[in-house]
Short mmCIF file of C-alpha atoms and ligand atoms in Angstrom, two decimals:
data_model
loop_
_atom_site.label_atom_id
_atom_site.label_comp_id
_atom_site.label_asym_id
_atom_site.label_seq_id
_atom_site.Cartn_x
_atom_site.Cartn_y
_atom_site.Cartn_z
CA MET A 24 192.55 119.98 110.71
CA THR A 25 192.41 122.12 107.59
CA GLU A 26 190.35 125.35 107.55
CA SER A 27 187.99 123.98 104.95
CA THR A 28 187.19 120.93 107.13
CA PHE A 29 186.51 123.23 110.13
CA TRP A 30 184.08 125.38 108.12
CA SER A 31 182.41 122.33 106.76
CA SER A 32 181.73 120.78 110.21
CA ASP A 33 180.44 124.12 111.56
CA MET A 34 178.09 124.48 108.64
CA SER A 35 176.71 120.99 109.04
CA SER A 36 175.99 121.55 112.73
CA SER A 37 174.17 124.81 111.84
CA LEU A 38 172.18 122.96 109.23
CA VAL A 39 171.22 120.28 111.78
CA ASP A 40 170.19 123.00 114.25
CA PHE A 41 168.19 124.71 111.56
CA LEU A 42 166.44 121.48 110.56
CA LEU A 43 165.76 120.59 114.19
CA ASN A 44 164.33 124.05 114.86
CA SER A 45 162.19 123.90 111.73
CA PHE A 46 160.93 120.47 112.71
CA LYS A 47 160.10 121.70 116.23
CA ALA A 48 158.32 124.77 114.85
CA GLN A 49 156.38 122.52 112.49
CA GLN A 50 155.56 120.21 115.39
CA ASP A 51 154.37 123.19 117.47
CA LYS A 52 152.20 124.34 114.57
CA THR A 53 150.71 120.85 114.20
CA THR A 54 150.07 120.64 117.96
CA THR A 55 148.35 124.06 117.90
CA LEU A 56 146.27 122.97 114.90
CA ILE A 57 145.28 119.74 116.65
CA GLN A 58 144.40 121.71 119.79
CA ILE A 59 142.23 124.15 117.81
CA THR A 60 140.50 121.28 115.96
CA CYS A 61 139.84 119.42 119.22
CA THR A 62 138.41 122.57 120.83
CA VAL A 63 136.11 123.20 117.85
CA VAL A 64 134.96 119.55 117.82
CA ALA A 65 134.37 119.66 121.60
CA ILE A 66 132.33 122.88 121.28
CA VAL A 67 130.24 121.40 118.45
CA LEU A 68 129.69 118.19 120.43
CA LEU A 69 128.73 120.14 123.54
CA TRP A 70 126.33 122.28 121.51
CA LEU A 71 124.84 119.14 119.94
CA LEU A 72 124.51 117.52 123.35
CA HIS A 73 122.90 120.65 124.75
CA TYR A 74 120.56 120.76 121.74
CA VAL A 75 119.59 117.11 122.01
CA LEU A 76 119.23 117.04 125.78
CA PHE A 77 117.86 120.42 126.71
CA LYS A 78 116.66 122.52 123.80
CA PRO A 79 113.02 121.96 122.79
CA LEU A 80 112.43 121.21 119.12
CA ASN A 81 111.07 124.14 117.10
CA ARG A 82 110.08 123.29 113.53
CA ILE A 83 108.31 125.98 111.50
CA ARG A 84 107.02 125.47 107.97
CA ASP A 85 105.45 128.22 105.92
CA LEU A 86 102.71 127.75 103.32
CA CYS A 87 105.20 127.13 100.51
CA ASP A 88 107.54 124.81 102.41
CA THR A 89 105.70 121.50 102.12
CA GLY A 90 104.32 119.63 99.15
CA TYR A 91 105.78 121.66 96.29
CA GLN A 92 108.89 119.56 95.58
CA ASP A 93 107.40 118.33 92.28
CA GLN A 94 106.77 121.88 91.07
CA MET A 95 110.36 122.78 91.99
CA ARG A 96 111.67 119.71 90.15
CA TRP A 97 109.82 120.47 86.92
CA ASP A 98 110.12 124.24 86.89
CA ARG A 99 112.02 125.46 83.82
CA TYR A 100 111.64 129.18 84.48
CA GLY A 101 113.60 129.64 87.70
CA LYS A 102 110.52 130.50 89.74
CA THR A 103 110.85 130.75 93.49
CA LYS A 104 109.23 128.25 95.81
CA ARG A 105 106.77 130.93 96.89
CA GLN A 106 105.79 131.71 93.30
CA LEU A 107 105.26 128.03 92.54
CA ALA A 108 103.21 127.52 95.69
CA ASN A 109 101.05 130.55 94.92
CA GLU A 110 100.51 129.29 91.39
CA ALA A 111 99.47 125.85 92.69
CA ARG A 112 97.19 127.56 95.20
CA ARG A 113 95.47 129.60 92.50
CA ASN A 114 95.10 126.57 90.22
CA LYS A 115 93.60 124.34 92.87
CA LYS A 116 89.87 123.69 92.61
CA VAL A 117 88.51 124.08 96.12
CA GLY A 118 85.42 121.97 95.47
CA ASP A 119 81.91 122.11 96.90
CA VAL A 120 83.04 122.93 100.41
CA PRO A 121 81.05 123.25 103.64
CA PRO A 122 81.03 126.65 105.40
CA VAL A 123 84.60 127.76 105.94
CA TYR A 124 84.50 128.68 109.63
CA PRO A 125 82.97 126.17 112.06
CA ASN A 126 81.93 127.10 115.60
CA GLY A 127 84.18 126.30 118.55
CA TRP A 128 87.33 127.20 120.46
CA PHE A 129 90.34 128.22 118.36
CA ALA A 130 93.90 128.89 119.43
CA LEU A 131 95.04 132.47 118.84
CA CYS A 132 98.60 132.16 120.12
CA GLU A 133 100.77 130.27 122.55
CA SER A 134 100.96 131.61 126.10
CA ASP A 135 104.69 132.36 125.73
CA ASP A 136 103.91 134.74 122.86
CA LEU A 137 102.02 137.09 125.13
CA LYS A 138 103.93 138.69 128.00
CA ALA A 139 102.27 140.84 130.69
CA GLY A 140 101.49 144.26 129.22
CA GLN A 141 101.91 143.01 125.63
CA VAL A 142 99.40 143.49 122.79
CA LEU A 143 99.15 141.29 119.67
CA SER A 144 97.26 141.84 116.46
CA ILE A 145 95.80 138.51 115.34
CA LYS A 146 93.61 137.60 112.39
CA ALA A 147 91.51 134.47 112.82
CA LEU A 148 88.29 133.29 111.14
CA ASP A 149 88.15 136.60 109.27
CA GLU A 150 88.04 138.51 112.54
CA ASN A 151 90.67 141.16 113.30
CA LEU A 152 91.47 140.91 116.97
CA ALA A 153 93.48 142.78 119.56
CA VAL A 154 94.77 140.23 122.07
CA PHE A 155 96.46 141.53 125.20
CA ARG A 156 97.64 140.49 128.63
CA THR A 157 97.06 142.79 131.59
CA GLU A 158 99.88 143.44 134.05
CA ASP A 159 98.30 140.94 136.47
CA GLY A 160 98.41 138.22 133.80
CA GLN A 161 94.86 138.08 132.49
CA VAL A 162 94.33 137.60 128.75
CA CYS A 163 91.66 139.67 126.95
CA VAL A 164 90.46 139.45 123.35
CA LEU A 165 88.68 142.43 121.78
CA ASP A 166 87.64 143.40 118.28
CA ALA A 167 90.59 145.25 116.80
CA TYR A 168 88.88 148.32 115.36
CA CYS A 169 88.33 151.31 117.57
CA PRO A 170 84.72 152.59 117.29
CA HIS A 171 85.98 156.20 117.32
CA LEU A 172 87.77 156.46 113.97
CA GLY A 173 88.70 152.87 113.29
CA ALA A 174 92.34 152.62 114.36
CA HIS A 175 93.65 149.09 114.99
CA LEU A 176 93.96 148.59 118.75
CA GLY A 177 96.34 145.64 118.32
CA ILE A 178 98.93 147.69 116.42
CA GLY A 179 100.47 150.28 118.67
CA GLY A 180 97.78 149.89 121.37
CA ARG A 181 99.00 150.09 124.98
CA VAL A 182 97.88 148.11 128.02
CA VAL A 183 96.83 150.41 130.86
CA ASN A 184 95.75 148.42 133.93
CA ASP A 185 93.01 146.13 132.57
CA CYS A 186 92.28 148.32 129.55
CA ILE A 187 93.76 148.81 126.11
CA GLU A 188 94.49 152.31 124.93
CA CYS A 189 93.97 153.19 121.27
CA PRO A 190 97.13 154.44 119.53
CA PHE A 191 95.24 157.19 117.65
CA HIS A 192 93.48 159.47 120.20
CA GLY A 193 94.02 157.53 123.42
CA TRP A 194 90.50 156.23 124.13
CA GLN A 195 90.67 153.31 126.54
CA PHE A 196 88.58 150.12 126.43
CA SER A 197 88.10 147.63 129.24
CA GLY A 198 89.40 144.11 128.60
CA HIS A 199 86.47 142.73 130.66
CA ASP A 200 83.53 144.01 128.63
CA GLY A 201 84.99 146.10 125.78
CA LYS A 202 83.37 149.34 127.09
CA CYS A 203 85.17 152.63 126.71
CA THR A 204 86.40 153.78 130.12
CA SER A 205 88.19 156.99 129.24
CA ILE A 206 88.33 159.66 126.52
CA PRO A 207 91.34 161.69 127.58
CA TYR A 208 90.41 165.00 125.95
CA SER A 209 86.63 164.96 126.57
CA LYS A 210 84.83 166.36 129.59
CA GLY A 211 81.43 165.04 128.43
CA LYS A 212 79.80 161.69 129.06
CA ILE A 213 81.25 158.64 127.32
CA PRO A 214 78.77 157.68 124.55
CA PRO A 215 77.16 154.29 125.33
CA SER A 216 78.04 153.03 121.86
CA ALA A 217 81.75 153.59 122.54
CA GLN A 218 82.36 149.88 122.89
CA VAL A 219 84.14 147.07 121.08
CA LYS A 220 83.11 143.43 121.02
CA LYS A 221 84.71 141.34 123.74
CA TRP A 222 85.29 137.71 122.74
CA PRO A 223 85.19 134.87 125.31
CA CYS A 224 88.73 133.59 125.78
CA HIS A 225 90.45 130.92 127.81
CA GLU A 226 94.12 130.38 128.49
CA VAL A 227 94.91 126.74 129.14
CA ASN A 228 97.62 124.11 128.44
CA GLY A 229 100.04 126.69 127.02
CA PHE A 230 97.57 128.22 124.52
CA VAL A 231 95.24 131.21 124.36
CA PHE A 232 91.89 130.19 122.83
CA PHE A 233 88.90 132.27 121.83
CA TRP A 234 85.33 131.14 121.33
CA TYR A 235 83.88 131.70 117.87
CA HIS A 236 80.23 131.20 117.00
CA ALA A 237 78.51 132.46 113.86
CA GLU A 238 75.22 133.03 115.72
CA GLU A 239 75.35 136.28 117.68
CA GLU A 240 73.47 134.95 120.73
CA LYS A 241 75.78 131.94 121.02
CA SER A 242 78.99 133.88 120.49
CA LEU A 243 79.05 135.28 124.01
CA GLU A 244 78.48 132.09 125.98
CA PRO A 245 80.69 129.09 125.06
CA GLU A 246 78.80 125.80 124.80
CA TRP A 247 81.67 123.76 126.22
CA THR A 248 85.10 124.29 127.73
CA VAL A 249 88.62 123.29 126.74
CA PRO A 250 89.74 120.65 129.26
CA GLU A 251 92.75 121.54 131.37
CA LEU A 252 95.51 118.93 131.45
CA ASP A 253 96.82 118.71 134.99
CA VAL A 254 100.19 117.27 133.91
CA ILE A 255 100.84 120.48 131.98
CA SER A 256 99.38 123.08 134.35
CA SER A 257 101.12 121.51 137.36
CA GLY A 258 104.43 121.58 135.47
CA ARG A 259 104.99 117.86 136.15
CA TRP A 260 105.57 117.02 132.47
CA GLN A 261 108.29 118.72 130.50
CA TYR A 262 107.73 120.79 127.42
CA ARG A 263 109.79 119.17 124.61
CA GLY A 264 109.00 121.25 121.59
CA ARG A 265 106.61 122.61 119.03
CA THR A 266 105.91 122.56 115.32
CA GLU A 267 104.04 125.17 113.32
CA TYR A 268 102.50 124.98 109.84
CA GLN A 269 100.42 126.94 107.41
CA VAL A 270 98.26 124.64 105.32
CA ASN A 271 96.25 125.39 102.19
CA VAL A 272 93.06 123.42 102.83
CA HIS A 273 89.52 123.66 104.21
CA ILE A 274 89.62 123.16 107.99
CA GLN A 275 87.34 120.09 107.96
CA GLU A 276 89.90 118.08 105.98
CA ILE A 277 92.39 118.15 108.86
CA PRO A 278 90.25 116.42 111.53
CA GLU A 279 88.81 114.13 108.82
CA ASN A 280 92.30 112.65 108.55
CA GLY A 281 91.77 111.01 111.96
CA ALA A 282 88.71 109.18 110.66
CA ASP A 283 90.36 108.21 107.38
CA VAL A 284 91.81 104.95 108.65
CA ALA A 285 92.83 103.60 105.23
CA HIS A 286 95.32 106.35 104.40
CA LEU A 287 97.61 105.45 107.30
CA ALA A 288 99.11 102.32 105.78
CA HIS A 289 99.59 103.91 102.37
CA LEU A 290 100.76 107.42 103.22
CA HIS A 291 102.25 106.93 106.68
CA GLY A 292 103.55 103.36 106.26
CA PRO A 293 106.85 104.28 104.58
CA SER A 294 109.59 105.03 107.10
CA MET A 295 109.73 108.54 108.54
CA LEU A 296 113.40 108.60 107.51
CA GLY A 297 112.18 108.95 103.91
CA GLY A 298 110.86 112.45 104.67
CA SER A 299 107.70 114.04 103.30
CA ASP A 300 108.39 114.33 99.57
CA LEU A 301 105.52 112.20 98.24
CA THR A 302 107.33 111.38 95.01
CA SER A 303 110.41 109.96 96.63
CA ILE A 304 109.17 108.14 99.74
CA ASP A 305 109.66 104.40 99.59
CA ARG A 306 106.20 102.93 98.88
CA LYS A 307 107.20 99.28 99.18
CA LYS A 308 104.71 97.39 101.33
CA SER A 309 105.84 95.28 104.25
CA ASP A 310 103.51 92.51 103.06
CA GLY A 311 104.79 92.74 99.49
CA GLU A 312 107.63 90.85 97.85
CA SER A 313 110.24 93.57 98.29
CA MET A 314 110.44 94.15 101.98
CA PRO A 315 111.38 97.68 103.13
CA ILE A 316 114.02 97.92 105.87
CA LEU A 317 111.80 100.13 108.01
CA HIS A 318 108.04 100.35 107.88
CA HIS A 319 105.40 101.89 110.17
CA HIS A 320 102.56 99.59 111.09
CA TRP A 321 99.23 101.10 112.17
CA GLN A 322 96.01 99.78 113.62
CA VAL A 323 93.36 102.49 113.76
CA GLY A 324 89.81 103.03 114.98
CA TRP A 325 87.55 106.11 115.01
CA LYS A 326 84.56 106.66 117.26
CA GLY A 327 82.13 109.55 117.55
CA PRO A 328 79.98 110.21 120.63
CA GLU A 329 76.91 108.09 121.37
CA HIS A 330 73.50 109.66 120.90
CA GLY A 331 72.79 112.04 123.80
CA ASP A 332 76.36 111.96 125.03
CA ALA A 333 77.32 115.05 127.09
CA ASP A 334 80.62 115.23 125.21
CA TRP A 335 78.90 115.55 121.83
CA HIS A 336 81.78 117.73 120.62
CA VAL A 337 84.42 115.00 121.21
CA ALA A 338 85.40 112.16 118.82
CA VAL A 339 88.19 109.70 119.49
CA THR A 340 90.75 108.05 117.23
CA THR A 341 92.71 105.15 118.73
CA ILE A 342 95.99 104.11 117.15
CA LYS A 343 98.43 101.30 117.79
CA HIS A 344 101.76 101.95 116.14
CA ASP A 345 105.06 100.17 115.77
CA LEU A 346 108.03 100.70 113.53
CA ARG A 347 109.11 97.38 112.00
CA LEU A 348 112.58 96.35 110.96
CA PHE A 349 112.45 94.07 107.89
CA GLY A 350 108.71 93.80 108.45
CA ARG A 351 109.21 91.65 111.55
CA ILE A 352 111.10 93.23 114.42
CA PRO A 353 108.89 95.88 116.11
CA PHE A 354 110.29 98.86 117.98
CA ILE A 355 109.14 102.40 118.84
CA LEU A 356 105.80 100.98 120.02
CA MET A 357 103.10 103.52 120.75
CA ASP A 358 99.49 103.49 121.90
CA VAL A 359 97.76 106.70 120.96
CA GLU A 360 94.38 108.09 121.94
CA ALA A 361 93.57 111.21 119.93
CA LYS A 362 90.63 113.21 121.28
CA GLN A 363 89.25 115.61 118.69
CA ILE A 364 87.70 118.31 120.87
CA GLY A 365 85.55 120.46 118.60
CA PRO A 366 86.81 121.52 115.19
CA GLY A 367 90.10 123.15 116.21
CA LEU A 368 91.76 121.10 118.93
CA VAL A 369 93.17 117.59 119.44
CA HIS A 370 94.69 116.09 122.59
CA LEU A 371 96.83 113.08 121.68
CA THR A 372 97.89 110.96 124.62
CA ILE A 373 100.84 108.83 123.54
CA GLY A 374 101.90 105.77 125.55
CA THR A 375 105.50 104.77 124.78
CA SER A 376 107.80 102.13 126.26
CA LEU A 377 109.52 104.89 128.29
CA GLY A 378 106.37 106.60 129.58
CA ARG A 379 103.60 108.88 128.42
CA CYS A 380 103.53 112.09 126.38
CA VAL A 381 100.77 114.42 125.34
CA LEU A 382 100.73 116.18 122.00
CA LEU A 383 98.35 119.10 121.59
CA GLN A 384 97.28 120.06 118.10
CA THR A 385 95.41 123.27 117.35
CA VAL A 386 93.98 124.26 113.97
CA THR A 387 92.93 127.87 113.39
CA PRO A 388 91.60 129.19 110.08
CA ILE A 389 93.30 132.49 109.36
CA ALA A 390 91.58 132.66 105.96
CA PRO A 391 89.03 130.32 104.29
CA PHE A 392 91.70 127.94 102.97
CA THR A 393 94.64 128.83 105.15
CA GLN A 394 94.96 126.93 108.40
CA ARG A 395 97.56 127.63 111.07
CA VAL A 396 98.38 124.34 112.75
CA LEU A 397 100.42 124.16 115.95
CA HIS A 398 101.66 121.15 117.88
CA ARG A 399 103.16 121.23 121.37
CA LEU A 400 104.60 118.14 123.01
CA TYR A 401 104.88 117.53 126.75
CA ALA A 402 106.49 114.38 128.13
CA SER A 403 106.55 112.68 131.52
CA PRO A 404 109.97 112.77 133.24
CA THR A 405 110.70 109.13 132.31
CA VAL A 406 110.59 109.95 128.60
CA VAL A 407 114.10 111.26 127.99
CA ALA A 408 114.35 114.43 125.92
CA PRO A 409 115.94 112.89 122.78
CA TYR A 410 113.21 110.22 122.64
CA ALA A 411 110.42 112.78 123.15
CA LYS A 412 111.90 114.93 120.40
CA LEU A 413 112.24 111.92 118.10
CA ILE A 414 108.50 111.29 118.58
CA LEU A 415 107.70 114.92 117.78
CA TRP A 416 110.02 114.92 114.77
CA GLY A 417 108.52 111.66 113.47
CA GLU A 418 105.03 113.08 113.93
CA ALA A 419 106.12 116.22 112.06
CA ILE A 420 107.36 114.22 109.06
CA GLN A 421 104.14 112.19 108.97
CA PHE A 422 102.03 115.33 109.34
CA GLU A 423 103.95 116.97 106.47
CA ARG A 424 102.92 114.08 104.21
CA ASP A 425 99.31 114.96 104.99
CA VAL A 426 100.10 118.63 104.33
CA ALA A 427 101.59 117.70 100.95
CA VAL A 428 98.28 116.01 100.04
CA TRP A 429 96.03 118.71 101.56
CA ASN A 430 97.82 121.55 99.78
CA HIS A 431 96.72 120.14 96.42
CA LYS A 432 93.52 118.21 97.03
CA THR A 433 89.99 119.32 96.30
CA TYR A 434 86.99 118.74 98.57
CA ILE A 435 84.50 116.21 97.25
CA ARG A 436 81.12 116.56 98.88
CA HIS A 437 79.92 113.11 97.75
CA PRO A 438 83.07 110.97 97.61
CA VAL A 439 83.14 107.50 96.07
CA ILE A 440 83.92 105.34 99.04
CA VAL A 441 84.07 101.64 99.97
CA SER A 442 82.78 100.03 103.14
CA GLU A 443 86.20 100.26 104.83
CA ASP A 444 85.95 104.07 104.48
CA ARG A 445 82.68 104.30 106.43
CA THR A 446 84.25 106.24 109.33
CA ILE A 447 84.82 109.14 106.91
CA SER A 448 81.06 109.45 106.37
CA LYS A 449 80.49 109.14 110.12
CA HIS A 450 83.05 111.86 110.73
CA ARG A 451 81.37 114.18 108.22
CA ARG A 452 78.00 113.67 109.92
CA TRP A 453 79.59 114.34 113.33
CA PHE A 454 81.38 117.45 112.07
CA GLN A 455 78.11 118.98 110.72
CA GLN A 456 77.19 120.04 114.26
CA PHE A 457 79.91 122.71 114.18
CA TYR A 458 78.17 124.65 111.41
CA SER A 459 75.11 126.79 112.01
CA GLU A 460 72.71 128.85 109.95
CA ASN A 461 75.00 131.87 109.63
CA SER A 462 78.31 130.05 109.33
CA PRO A 463 80.27 131.93 106.67
CA ARG A 464 80.25 130.35 103.23
CA ILE A 465 83.02 130.84 100.71
CA GLU A 466 80.67 132.38 98.13
CA THR A 467 79.66 135.15 100.55
CA ILE A 468 83.25 135.81 101.56
CA MET A 469 84.35 136.00 97.92
CA GLU A 470 81.50 138.35 97.14
CA ASN A 471 82.56 140.61 100.01
CA ARG A 472 86.09 140.56 98.71
CA LYS A 473 84.96 141.22 95.16
CA GLY A 474 85.99 137.76 94.04
CA SER A 475 89.63 138.20 95.00
CA LEU A 476 91.39 134.99 95.91
CA ASP A 477 94.31 136.77 97.52
CA TRP A 478 93.96 136.08 101.18
S1 LIG B 504 90.54 155.98 116.57
FE1 LIG B 504 90.79 155.14 118.48
S2 LIG B 504 90.79 156.78 119.80
FE2 LIG B 504 90.46 157.65 117.89
FE1 LIG B 505 97.49 111.45 108.01
#
């Protein structure tokens, strides 16, 4: 063997070793990469599974989030969504509206928002309120302004036993009657006028409500109560999520939607998968020539109380719903009974093929044309979480279509209607009972605010 042949064979074996090692290193790298990818995918899938199966839905939409897609589309000046929404709000003609704050129970917050010993500052129906929970769990609602020098009790106030202590000089006010119980630096008698208004309140079905009435003598004694739903208070039905909205409309328009049976087919017929952008939802009719793939089908009725009925403050909308594939094959069947309980609360009992759910809707005016609307869904154990959340999500999309209309519409006191719209007139007559002589009117509120429309 010559020397050159020896060197050559040695070199080729080194080269093979080198290639083999490189290949192995590459293989190891690929394996590590695959392992990392698989771990990431598994974590994402587990998170998704956890989200779908266990985490309640929480959908929050601010005043400018719904119904302004057209403004965004046509804007040539790079304005923000908030600017465009505010512009649309200012340009909107409110119309010849009824009083802006009806009488009844209104939700101030959800029970989870208020821990023992916590104080919240809440504005509702033009009232500034200090809402607090005593250490033993009782909720109290007082006027926010301290009669001493006017500090806001809800901002920096402290719960002391069943009282709230003012953050300014430490005067304490009882949550039971609003009377001052202590002036820490005074040895004299507590002046009898050292008192704040105490509002009737009621914590039920996961909400804290307060009773509002424009007539002084009726503001202390509620005329009816918010019914307790045993399936919620007993904990038998599971909480599956919530949605929260701010809507730019007069409060009466929201319950009127339940009596407006004709809008369902037109506005809520197109599939929920199309979202809530009114310009782009598929308006094809299932009875038309071009059949949509998915279409909601509704059968609706509205009924107010009979004359002399004890539940004069309750009206009922009944709905039969199914989602149709190619206009023929029905699925997601639901029977809904929506009880409108006064101006600010609806209990919707939803019968589905898997079991029953209840959706609670509260509407609270935080300013004359700004409504805070909350929904909370509870489902019986047979309604699996993903299905319950699908129902809530679908309801949210449909509700957002209404919001998109409400945010721009005006109120017409004498609408041009046809005989099929008669339940709207009935609803308006029924709703009249929630206004009284001193119910605040927009003109008076504007005068007090020197005509400012900035709420
Ligand atoms: S302002 Fe409330 S104690 Fe003085
Ligand atoms: Fe609607």
